[in-house]
Tab-separated table of C-alpha atoms in Angstrom:
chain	number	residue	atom	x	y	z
A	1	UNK	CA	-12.469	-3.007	30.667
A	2	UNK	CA	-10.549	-5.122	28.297
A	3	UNK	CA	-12.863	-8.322	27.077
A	4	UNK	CA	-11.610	-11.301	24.969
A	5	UNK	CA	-14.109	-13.958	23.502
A	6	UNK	CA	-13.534	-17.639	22.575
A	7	UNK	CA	-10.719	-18.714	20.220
A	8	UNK	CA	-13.074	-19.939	17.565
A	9	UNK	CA	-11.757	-17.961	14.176
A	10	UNK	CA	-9.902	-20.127	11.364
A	11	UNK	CA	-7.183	-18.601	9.935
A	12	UNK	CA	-3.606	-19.392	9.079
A	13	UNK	CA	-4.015	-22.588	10.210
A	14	UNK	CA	-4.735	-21.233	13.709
A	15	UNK	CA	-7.761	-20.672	16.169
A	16	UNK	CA	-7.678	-17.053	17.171
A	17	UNK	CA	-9.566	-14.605	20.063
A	18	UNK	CA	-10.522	-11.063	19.934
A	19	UNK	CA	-9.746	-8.530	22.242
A	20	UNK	CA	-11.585	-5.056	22.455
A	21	UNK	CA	-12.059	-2.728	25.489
A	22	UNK	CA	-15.411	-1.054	26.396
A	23	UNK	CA	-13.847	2.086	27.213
A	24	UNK	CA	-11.096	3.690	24.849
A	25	UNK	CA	-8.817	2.289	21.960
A	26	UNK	CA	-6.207	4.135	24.432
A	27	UNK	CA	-6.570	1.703	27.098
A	28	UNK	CA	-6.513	-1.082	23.944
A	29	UNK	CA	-3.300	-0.023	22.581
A	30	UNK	CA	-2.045	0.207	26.084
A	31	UNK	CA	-2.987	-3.441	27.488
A	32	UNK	CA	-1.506	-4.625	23.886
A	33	UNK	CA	1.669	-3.157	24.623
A	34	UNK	CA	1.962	-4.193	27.948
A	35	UNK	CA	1.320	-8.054	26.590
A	36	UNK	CA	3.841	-7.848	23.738
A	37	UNK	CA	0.914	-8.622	21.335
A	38	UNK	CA	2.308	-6.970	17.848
A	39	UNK	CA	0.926	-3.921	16.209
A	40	UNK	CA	0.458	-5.654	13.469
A	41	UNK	CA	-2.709	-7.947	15.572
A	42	UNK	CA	-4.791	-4.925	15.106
A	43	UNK	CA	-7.612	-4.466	12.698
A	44	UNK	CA	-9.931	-1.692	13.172
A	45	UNK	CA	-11.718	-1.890	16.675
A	46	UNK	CA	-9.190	-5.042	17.921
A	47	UNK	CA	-6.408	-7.069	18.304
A	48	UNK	CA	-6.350	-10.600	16.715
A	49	UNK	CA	-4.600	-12.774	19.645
A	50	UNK	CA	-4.018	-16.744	18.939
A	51	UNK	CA	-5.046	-19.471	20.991
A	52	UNK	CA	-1.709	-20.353	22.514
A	53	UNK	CA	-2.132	-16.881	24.186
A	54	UNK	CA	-5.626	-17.220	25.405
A	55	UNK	CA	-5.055	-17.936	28.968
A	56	UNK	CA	-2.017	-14.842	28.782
A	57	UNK	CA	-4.433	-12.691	27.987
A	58	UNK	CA	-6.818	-13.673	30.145
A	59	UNK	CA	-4.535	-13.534	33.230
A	60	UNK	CA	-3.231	-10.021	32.766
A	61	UNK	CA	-6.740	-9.269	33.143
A	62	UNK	CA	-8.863	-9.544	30.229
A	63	UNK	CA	-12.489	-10.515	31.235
A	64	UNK	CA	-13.838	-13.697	28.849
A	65	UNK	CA	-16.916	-13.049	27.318
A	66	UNK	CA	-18.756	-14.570	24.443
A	67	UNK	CA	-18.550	-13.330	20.981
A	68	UNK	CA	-21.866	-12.165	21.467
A	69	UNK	CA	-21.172	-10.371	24.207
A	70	UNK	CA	-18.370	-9.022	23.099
A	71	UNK	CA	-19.722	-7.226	19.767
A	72	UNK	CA	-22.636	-6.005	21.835
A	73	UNK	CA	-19.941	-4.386	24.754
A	74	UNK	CA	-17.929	-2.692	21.677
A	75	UNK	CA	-21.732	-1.212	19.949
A	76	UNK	CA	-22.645	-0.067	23.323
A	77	UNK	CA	-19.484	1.797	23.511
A	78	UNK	CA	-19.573	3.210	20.242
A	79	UNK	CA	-16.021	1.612	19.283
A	80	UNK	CA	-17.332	-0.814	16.664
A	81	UNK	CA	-15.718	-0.394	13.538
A	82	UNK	CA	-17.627	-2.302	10.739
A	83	UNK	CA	-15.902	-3.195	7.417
A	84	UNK	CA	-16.059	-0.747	4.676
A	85	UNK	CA	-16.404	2.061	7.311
A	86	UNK	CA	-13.160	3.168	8.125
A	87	UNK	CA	-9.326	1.834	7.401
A	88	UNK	CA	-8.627	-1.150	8.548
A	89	UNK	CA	-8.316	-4.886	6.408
A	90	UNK	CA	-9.868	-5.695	3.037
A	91	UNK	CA	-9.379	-8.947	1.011
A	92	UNK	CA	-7.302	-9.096	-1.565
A	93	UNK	CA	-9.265	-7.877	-5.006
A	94	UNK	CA	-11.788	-6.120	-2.645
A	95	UNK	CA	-12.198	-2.528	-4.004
A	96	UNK	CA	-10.413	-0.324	-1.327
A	97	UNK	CA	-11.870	3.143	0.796
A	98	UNK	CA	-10.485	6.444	-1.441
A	99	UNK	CA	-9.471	9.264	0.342
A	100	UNK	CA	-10.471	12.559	-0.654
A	101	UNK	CA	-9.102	14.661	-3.496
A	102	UNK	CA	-6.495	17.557	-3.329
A	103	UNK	CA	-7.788	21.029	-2.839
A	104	UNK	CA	-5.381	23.972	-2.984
A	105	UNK	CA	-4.492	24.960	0.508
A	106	UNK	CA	-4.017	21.136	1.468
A	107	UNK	CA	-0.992	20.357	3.358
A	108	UNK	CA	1.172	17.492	1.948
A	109	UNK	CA	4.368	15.406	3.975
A	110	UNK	CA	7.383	14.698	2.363
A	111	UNK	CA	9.214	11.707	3.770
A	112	UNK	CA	12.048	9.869	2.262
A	113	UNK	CA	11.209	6.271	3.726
A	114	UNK	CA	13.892	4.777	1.092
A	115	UNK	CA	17.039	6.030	-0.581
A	116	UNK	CA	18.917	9.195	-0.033
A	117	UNK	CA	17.205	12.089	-1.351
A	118	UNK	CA	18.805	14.359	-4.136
A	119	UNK	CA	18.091	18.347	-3.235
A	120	UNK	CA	18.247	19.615	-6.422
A	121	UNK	CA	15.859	17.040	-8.050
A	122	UNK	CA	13.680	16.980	-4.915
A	123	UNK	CA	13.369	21.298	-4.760
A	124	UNK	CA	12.032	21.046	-7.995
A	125	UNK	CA	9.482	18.308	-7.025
A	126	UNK	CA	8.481	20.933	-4.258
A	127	UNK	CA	8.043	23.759	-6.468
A	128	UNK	CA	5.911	22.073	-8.856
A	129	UNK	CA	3.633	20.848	-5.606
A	130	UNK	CA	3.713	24.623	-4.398
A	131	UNK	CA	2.989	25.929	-7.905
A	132	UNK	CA	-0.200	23.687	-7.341
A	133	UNK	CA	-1.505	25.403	-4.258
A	134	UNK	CA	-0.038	23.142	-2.132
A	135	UNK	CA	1.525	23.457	1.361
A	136	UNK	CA	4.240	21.343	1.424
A	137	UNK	CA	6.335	19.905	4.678
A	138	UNK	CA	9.567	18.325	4.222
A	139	UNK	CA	10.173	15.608	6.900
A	140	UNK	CA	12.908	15.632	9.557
A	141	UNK	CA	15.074	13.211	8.123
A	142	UNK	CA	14.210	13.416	4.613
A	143	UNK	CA	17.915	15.068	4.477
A	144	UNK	CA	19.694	12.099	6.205
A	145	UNK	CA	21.904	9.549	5.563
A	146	UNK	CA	21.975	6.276	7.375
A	147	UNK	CA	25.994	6.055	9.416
A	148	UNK	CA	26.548	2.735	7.350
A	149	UNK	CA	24.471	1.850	4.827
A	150	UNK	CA	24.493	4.195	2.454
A	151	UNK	CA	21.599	2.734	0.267
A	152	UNK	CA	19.386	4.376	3.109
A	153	UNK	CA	18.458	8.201	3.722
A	154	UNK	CA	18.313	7.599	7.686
A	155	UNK	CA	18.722	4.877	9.933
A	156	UNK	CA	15.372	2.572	9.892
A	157	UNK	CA	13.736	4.018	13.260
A	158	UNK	CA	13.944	7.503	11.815
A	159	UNK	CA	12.530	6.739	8.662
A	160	UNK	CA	9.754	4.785	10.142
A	161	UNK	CA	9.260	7.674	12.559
A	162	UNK	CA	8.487	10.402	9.848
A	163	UNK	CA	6.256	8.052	7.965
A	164	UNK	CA	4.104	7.381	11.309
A	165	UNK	CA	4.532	11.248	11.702
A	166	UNK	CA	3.476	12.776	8.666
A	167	UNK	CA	0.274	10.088	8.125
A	168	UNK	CA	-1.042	10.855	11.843
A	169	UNK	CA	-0.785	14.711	11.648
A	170	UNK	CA	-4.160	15.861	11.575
A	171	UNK	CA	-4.256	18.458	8.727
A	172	UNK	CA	-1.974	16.467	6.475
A	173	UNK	CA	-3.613	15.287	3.413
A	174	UNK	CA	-1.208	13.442	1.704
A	175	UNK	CA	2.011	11.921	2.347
A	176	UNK	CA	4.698	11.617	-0.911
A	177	UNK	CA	7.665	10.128	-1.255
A	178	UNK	CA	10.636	11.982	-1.764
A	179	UNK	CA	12.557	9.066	-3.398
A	180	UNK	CA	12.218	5.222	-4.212
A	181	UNK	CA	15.894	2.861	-4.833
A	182	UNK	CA	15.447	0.090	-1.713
A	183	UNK	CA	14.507	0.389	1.860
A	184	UNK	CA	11.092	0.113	1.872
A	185	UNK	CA	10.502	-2.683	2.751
A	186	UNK	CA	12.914	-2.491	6.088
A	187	UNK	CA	10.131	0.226	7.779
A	188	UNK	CA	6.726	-2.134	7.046
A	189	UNK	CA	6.849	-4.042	10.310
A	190	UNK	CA	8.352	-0.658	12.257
A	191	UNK	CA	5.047	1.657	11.244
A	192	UNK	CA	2.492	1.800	14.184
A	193	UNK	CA	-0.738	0.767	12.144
A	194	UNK	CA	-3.038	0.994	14.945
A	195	UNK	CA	-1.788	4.746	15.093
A	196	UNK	CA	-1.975	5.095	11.134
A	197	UNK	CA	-5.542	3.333	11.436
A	198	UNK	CA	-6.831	6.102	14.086
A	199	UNK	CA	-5.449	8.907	11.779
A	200	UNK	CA	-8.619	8.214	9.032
A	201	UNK	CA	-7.940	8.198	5.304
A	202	UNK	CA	-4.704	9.689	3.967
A	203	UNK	CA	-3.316	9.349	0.479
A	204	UNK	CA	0.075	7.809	-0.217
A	205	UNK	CA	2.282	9.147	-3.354
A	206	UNK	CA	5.086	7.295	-5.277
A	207	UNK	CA	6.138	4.503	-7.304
A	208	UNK	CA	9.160	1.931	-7.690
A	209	UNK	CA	10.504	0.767	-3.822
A	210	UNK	CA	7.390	2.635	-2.522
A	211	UNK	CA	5.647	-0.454	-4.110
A	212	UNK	CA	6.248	-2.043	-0.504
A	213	UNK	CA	4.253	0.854	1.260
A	214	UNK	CA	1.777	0.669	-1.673
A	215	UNK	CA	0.699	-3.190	-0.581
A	216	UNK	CA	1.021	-2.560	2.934
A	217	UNK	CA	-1.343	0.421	2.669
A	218	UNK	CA	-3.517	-1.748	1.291
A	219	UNK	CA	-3.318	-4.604	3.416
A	220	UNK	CA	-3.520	-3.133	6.668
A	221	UNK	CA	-5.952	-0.005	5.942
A	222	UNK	CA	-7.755	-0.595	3.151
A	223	UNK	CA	-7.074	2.498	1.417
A	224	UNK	CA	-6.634	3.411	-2.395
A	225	UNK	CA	-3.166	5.253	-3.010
A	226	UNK	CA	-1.171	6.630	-6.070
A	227	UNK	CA	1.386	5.129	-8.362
A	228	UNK	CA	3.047	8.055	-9.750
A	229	UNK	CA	6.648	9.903	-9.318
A	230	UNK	CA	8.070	10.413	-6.654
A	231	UNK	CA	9.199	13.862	-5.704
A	232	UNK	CA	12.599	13.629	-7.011
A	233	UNK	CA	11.204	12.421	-10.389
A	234	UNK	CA	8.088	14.386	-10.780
A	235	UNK	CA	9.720	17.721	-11.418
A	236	UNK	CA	11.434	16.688	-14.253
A	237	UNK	CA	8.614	14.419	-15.376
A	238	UNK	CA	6.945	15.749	-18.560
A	239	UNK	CA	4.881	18.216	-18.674
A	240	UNK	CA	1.628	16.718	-19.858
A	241	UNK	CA	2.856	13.972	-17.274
A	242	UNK	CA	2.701	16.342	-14.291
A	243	UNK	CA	-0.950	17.759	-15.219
A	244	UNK	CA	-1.986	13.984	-15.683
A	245	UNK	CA	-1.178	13.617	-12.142
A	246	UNK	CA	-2.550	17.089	-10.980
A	247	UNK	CA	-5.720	16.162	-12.379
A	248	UNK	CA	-5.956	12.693	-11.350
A	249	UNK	CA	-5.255	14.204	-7.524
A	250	UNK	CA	-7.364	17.640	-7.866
A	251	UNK	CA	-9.949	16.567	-10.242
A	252	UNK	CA	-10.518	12.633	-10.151
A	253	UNK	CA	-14.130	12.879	-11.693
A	254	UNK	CA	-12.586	14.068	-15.077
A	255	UNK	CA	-10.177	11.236	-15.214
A	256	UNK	CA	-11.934	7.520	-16.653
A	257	UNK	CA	-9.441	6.556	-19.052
A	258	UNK	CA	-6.060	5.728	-17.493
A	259	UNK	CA	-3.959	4.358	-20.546
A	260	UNK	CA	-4.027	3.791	-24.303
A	261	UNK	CA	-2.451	2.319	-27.018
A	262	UNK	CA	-1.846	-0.667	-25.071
A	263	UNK	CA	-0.182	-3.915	-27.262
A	264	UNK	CA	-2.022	-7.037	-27.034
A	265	UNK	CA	-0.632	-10.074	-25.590
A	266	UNK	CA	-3.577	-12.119	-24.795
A	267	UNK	CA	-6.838	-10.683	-25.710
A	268	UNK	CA	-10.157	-10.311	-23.804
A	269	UNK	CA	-11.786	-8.200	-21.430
A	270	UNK	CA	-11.793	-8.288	-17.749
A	271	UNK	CA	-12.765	-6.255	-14.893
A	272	UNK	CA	-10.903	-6.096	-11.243
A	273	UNK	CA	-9.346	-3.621	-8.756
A	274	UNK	CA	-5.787	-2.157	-9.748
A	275	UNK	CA	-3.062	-3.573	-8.218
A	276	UNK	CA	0.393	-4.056	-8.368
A	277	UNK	CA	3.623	-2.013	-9.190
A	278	UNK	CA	7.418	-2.696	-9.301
A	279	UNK	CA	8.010	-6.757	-9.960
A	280	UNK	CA	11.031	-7.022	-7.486
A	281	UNK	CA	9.543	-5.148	-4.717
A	282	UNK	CA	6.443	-7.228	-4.484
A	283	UNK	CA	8.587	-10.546	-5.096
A	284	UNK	CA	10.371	-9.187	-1.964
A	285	UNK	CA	6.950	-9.442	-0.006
A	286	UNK	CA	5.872	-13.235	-0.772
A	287	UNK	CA	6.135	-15.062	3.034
A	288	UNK	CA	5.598	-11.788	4.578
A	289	UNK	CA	2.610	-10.890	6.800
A	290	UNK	CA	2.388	-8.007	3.965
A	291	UNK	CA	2.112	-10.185	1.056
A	292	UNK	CA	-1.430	-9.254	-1.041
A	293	UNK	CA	-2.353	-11.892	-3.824
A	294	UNK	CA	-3.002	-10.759	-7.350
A	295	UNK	CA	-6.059	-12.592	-6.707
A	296	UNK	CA	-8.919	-10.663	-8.076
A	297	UNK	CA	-7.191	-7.888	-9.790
A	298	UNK	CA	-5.810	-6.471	-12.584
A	299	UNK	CA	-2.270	-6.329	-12.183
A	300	UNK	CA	0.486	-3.514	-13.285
A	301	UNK	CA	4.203	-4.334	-13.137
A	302	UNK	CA	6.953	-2.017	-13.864
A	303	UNK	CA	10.886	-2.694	-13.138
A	304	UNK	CA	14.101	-1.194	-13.566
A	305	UNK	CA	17.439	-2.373	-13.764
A	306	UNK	CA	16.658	-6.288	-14.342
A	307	UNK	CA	17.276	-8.874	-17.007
A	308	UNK	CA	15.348	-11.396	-18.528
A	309	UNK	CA	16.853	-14.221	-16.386
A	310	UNK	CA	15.927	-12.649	-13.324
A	311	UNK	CA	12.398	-11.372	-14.310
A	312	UNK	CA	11.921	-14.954	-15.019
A	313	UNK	CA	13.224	-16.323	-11.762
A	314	UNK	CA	11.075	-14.002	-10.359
A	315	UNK	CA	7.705	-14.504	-12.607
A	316	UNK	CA	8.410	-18.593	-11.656
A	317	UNK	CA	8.306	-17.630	-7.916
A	318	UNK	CA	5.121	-15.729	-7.888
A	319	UNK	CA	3.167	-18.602	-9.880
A	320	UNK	CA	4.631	-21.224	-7.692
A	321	UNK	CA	4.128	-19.216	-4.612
A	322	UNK	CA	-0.136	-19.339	-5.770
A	323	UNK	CA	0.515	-15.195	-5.735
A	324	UNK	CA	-0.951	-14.887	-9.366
A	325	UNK	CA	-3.995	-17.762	-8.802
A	326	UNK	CA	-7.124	-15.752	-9.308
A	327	UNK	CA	-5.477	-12.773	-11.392
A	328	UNK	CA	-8.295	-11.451	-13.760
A	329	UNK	CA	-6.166	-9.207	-16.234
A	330	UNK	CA	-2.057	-7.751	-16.533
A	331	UNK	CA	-0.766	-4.922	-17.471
A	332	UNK	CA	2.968	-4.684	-18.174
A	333	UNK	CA	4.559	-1.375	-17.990
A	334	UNK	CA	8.233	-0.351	-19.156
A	335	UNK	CA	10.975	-2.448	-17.720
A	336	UNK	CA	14.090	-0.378	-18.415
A	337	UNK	CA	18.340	-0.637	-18.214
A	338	UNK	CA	17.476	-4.817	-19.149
A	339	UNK	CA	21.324	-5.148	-20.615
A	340	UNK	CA	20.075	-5.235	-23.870
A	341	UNK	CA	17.976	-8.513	-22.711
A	342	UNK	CA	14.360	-9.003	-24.110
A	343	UNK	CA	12.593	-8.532	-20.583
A	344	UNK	CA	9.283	-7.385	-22.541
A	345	UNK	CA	9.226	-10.907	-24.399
A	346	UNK	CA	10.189	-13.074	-21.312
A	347	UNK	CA	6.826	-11.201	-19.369
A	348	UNK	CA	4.822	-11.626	-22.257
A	349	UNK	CA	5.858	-15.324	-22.630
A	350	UNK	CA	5.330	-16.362	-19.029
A	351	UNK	CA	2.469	-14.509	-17.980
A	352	UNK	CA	0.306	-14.684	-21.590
A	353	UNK	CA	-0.006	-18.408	-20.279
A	354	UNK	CA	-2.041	-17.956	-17.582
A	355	UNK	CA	-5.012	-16.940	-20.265
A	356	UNK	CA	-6.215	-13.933	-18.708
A	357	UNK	CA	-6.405	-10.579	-20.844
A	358	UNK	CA	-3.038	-8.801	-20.973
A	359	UNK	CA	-1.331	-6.094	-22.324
A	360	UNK	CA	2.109	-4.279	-22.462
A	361	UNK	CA	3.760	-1.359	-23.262
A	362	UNK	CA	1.860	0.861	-20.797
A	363	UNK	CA	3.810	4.189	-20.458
A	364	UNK	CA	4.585	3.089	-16.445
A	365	UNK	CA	7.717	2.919	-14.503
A	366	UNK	CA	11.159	4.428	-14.477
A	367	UNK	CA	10.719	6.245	-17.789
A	368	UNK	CA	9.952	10.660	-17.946
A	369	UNK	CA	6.261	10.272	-19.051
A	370	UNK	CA	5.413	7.844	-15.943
A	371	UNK	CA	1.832	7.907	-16.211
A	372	UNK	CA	-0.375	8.069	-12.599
A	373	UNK	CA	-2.411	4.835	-11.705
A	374	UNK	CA	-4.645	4.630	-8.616
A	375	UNK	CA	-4.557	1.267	-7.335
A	376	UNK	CA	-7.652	-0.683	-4.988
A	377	UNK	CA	-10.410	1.049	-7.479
A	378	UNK	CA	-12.386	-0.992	-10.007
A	379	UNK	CA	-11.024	-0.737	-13.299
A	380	UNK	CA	-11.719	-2.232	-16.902
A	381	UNK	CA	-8.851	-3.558	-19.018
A	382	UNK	CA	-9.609	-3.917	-22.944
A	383	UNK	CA	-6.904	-5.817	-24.442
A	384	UNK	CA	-7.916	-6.093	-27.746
A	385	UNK	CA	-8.874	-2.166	-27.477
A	386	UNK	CA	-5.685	-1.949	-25.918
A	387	UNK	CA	-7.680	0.287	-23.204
A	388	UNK	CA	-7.258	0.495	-19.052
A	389	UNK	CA	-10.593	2.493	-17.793
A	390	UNK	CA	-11.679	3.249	-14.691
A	391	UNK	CA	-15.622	2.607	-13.813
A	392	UNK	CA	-15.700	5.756	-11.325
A	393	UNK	CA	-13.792	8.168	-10.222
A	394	UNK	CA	-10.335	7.370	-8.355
A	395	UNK	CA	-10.881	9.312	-5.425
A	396	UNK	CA	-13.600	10.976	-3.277
């Protein structure tokens, strides 16, 4: 039976009602469908429906209950989901559910959920994985090339498709991306997160665009993934590159310091969960149901391609958005192809004023020795040591 209590939750400016069912997430998913409610509404054992819908819900055939009543109907049925248990929502600079580590024999996806994928650069990717012990599975579309837009590998539904694939096969351990560029961003709203939810803990590989799937991982499971290269990058990565992010997949315990020889900007020490990535990509996000605050964290950027003007413009729109209120430390990686423009200065200028410890010239982004970073895990940033730690291990 499907139940819905009250709308008496704050948030957004809204009054919102839960809806569970006593029986199955099945018949959940089903009755949410059938109502038009989004994927998106879901969070771990149920769907987040405003008030304006209330008496919608109710009249498809949703039986009101009190909250009470409610949270009792889902323990009885063994479909409670508390926090911290399994994927589903965390707050922003809440420390985020790891998945496990690699063993050899895993099986890991390949999807290209950006641009088009070179073979060459991407075989070698594979080998390297293989040459690992690692099974690896190359999506359907991974291949493609979208009939128009030719920024794209595949058209969006295909893309979106493979990602929702590869994450919910049972025996797949990780999913990596075959290739950043743009596109990203296009599949967020398309993924079926209650689906992805359901699947457990998986662990997402890649850098640059992938930034978009990075903070939507994040936001809508809770789970702790991996900026490092992509597939098309990683096999000609350097070599003490690639066994930096072998170990920090196969043998997280041995990994506690993640950079060094940091410059200081702004000294100080500060703790927070990792966060962040490339600067455009989560400038794209801000007014999007994706959009994670820096609030809490310590926070990596890395861009390609930009100059100082536009880093700017975009720096100015995160602080007035409120995106970097709370922000406990930064980390600036390399921002590369700037026209000659001092993009490095510009960061250091605008962000060394909000007076939190902060760094740059990590060894992160488009550059050959793209060092591996989990992000959602507590980590420690010395600025005057010019130090970024970890204070446990980066994955289960």
């Amino acid at each position: 039976m499907i139940l819905i209590d009250p709308p008496a939750w704050p948030a957004h400016g809204r009054l919102w009602s839960h809806v569970v069912s006593d029986r199955s997430l099945d018949e959940l998913h089903a009755f949410a469908r059938r109502l038009g409610i989004p994927s998106r509404g879901f969070d771990r054992d149920h769907y987040d429906v405003p008030s304006d819908r209330y008496a919608a819900v109710v009249a498809e055939g949703a039986r009101p209950v009190s909250s009470r009543e409610l949270v009792a109907a889902l323990s009885a049925a063994g479909l409670r989901r508390r926090r911290g248990v399994g994927p589903g929502r965390r707050a922003p600079g809440q420390e985020l559910l790891r998945p496990g580590r690699l063993v050899s024999g895993d099986a890991v996806a390949v999807v290209a959920p950006a641009g088009p994928v070179p073979a060459d650069e991407l075989a070698a990717g594979i080998a390297l994985l293989e040459s690992w012990g690692l099974s690896v599975r190359v999506a359907a579309h991974v291949h493609g090339r979208h009939p128009r837009l030719e920024h794209l590998a595949a058209p969006d539904e295909q893309r979106a498709g493979d990602m929702v694939h590869a994450w919910c096969t049972p025996d797949v351990a990780a999913v990596w991306v075959a290739r950043g560029g743009t596109g990203c961003h296009r599949l967020v709203d398309r993924l079926d997160w209650p689906a992805m939810a359901q699947a457990g803990r998986r662990l997402l590989v890649g850098f640059s665009d992938v930034t978009a799937l990075h903070e939507a991982v994040a936001q809508r499971l809770g789970l702790v993934t991996v900026h490092a290269p992509v597939l098309t990058s990683l096999g000609a990565s350097e070599a003490a590159t690639q066994d930096q992010v072998r170990r920090l997949l196969f043998e997280p315990d041995s990994t506690r310091t993640l950079l060094t020889g940091l410059s200081t900007v702004t000294g100080g020490a500060a703790e927070g969960v990792l966060f962040g990535g490339n600067l455009r990509t989560l400038t794209a996000s801000l007014g999007t149901r994706a959009a994670r605050p820096a609030r809490g964290s310590i926070l990596l950027i890395e861009d390609v391609g930009e100059q100082a003007y536009r880093v700017d413009g975009m720096l100015t729109q995160l602080m007035r958005a409120g995106w970097l209120d709370g922000v406990r430390g930064v980390v600036a990686g390399a921002f590369t192809d700037t026209g000659g423009s001092d993009v490095d200065g510009v960061v250091a200028y605008r962000l060394g004023a909000l007076g939190v410890p902060m760094v740059n010239g990590a060894r992160v982004g488009h550059i050959p020795d793209n060092q591996p970073l989990p992000f959602g895990v507590p980590v420690r940033l010395d600025a005057d040591a010019g130090t970024l730690e970890l204070t446990g291990a980066a994955l289960a």
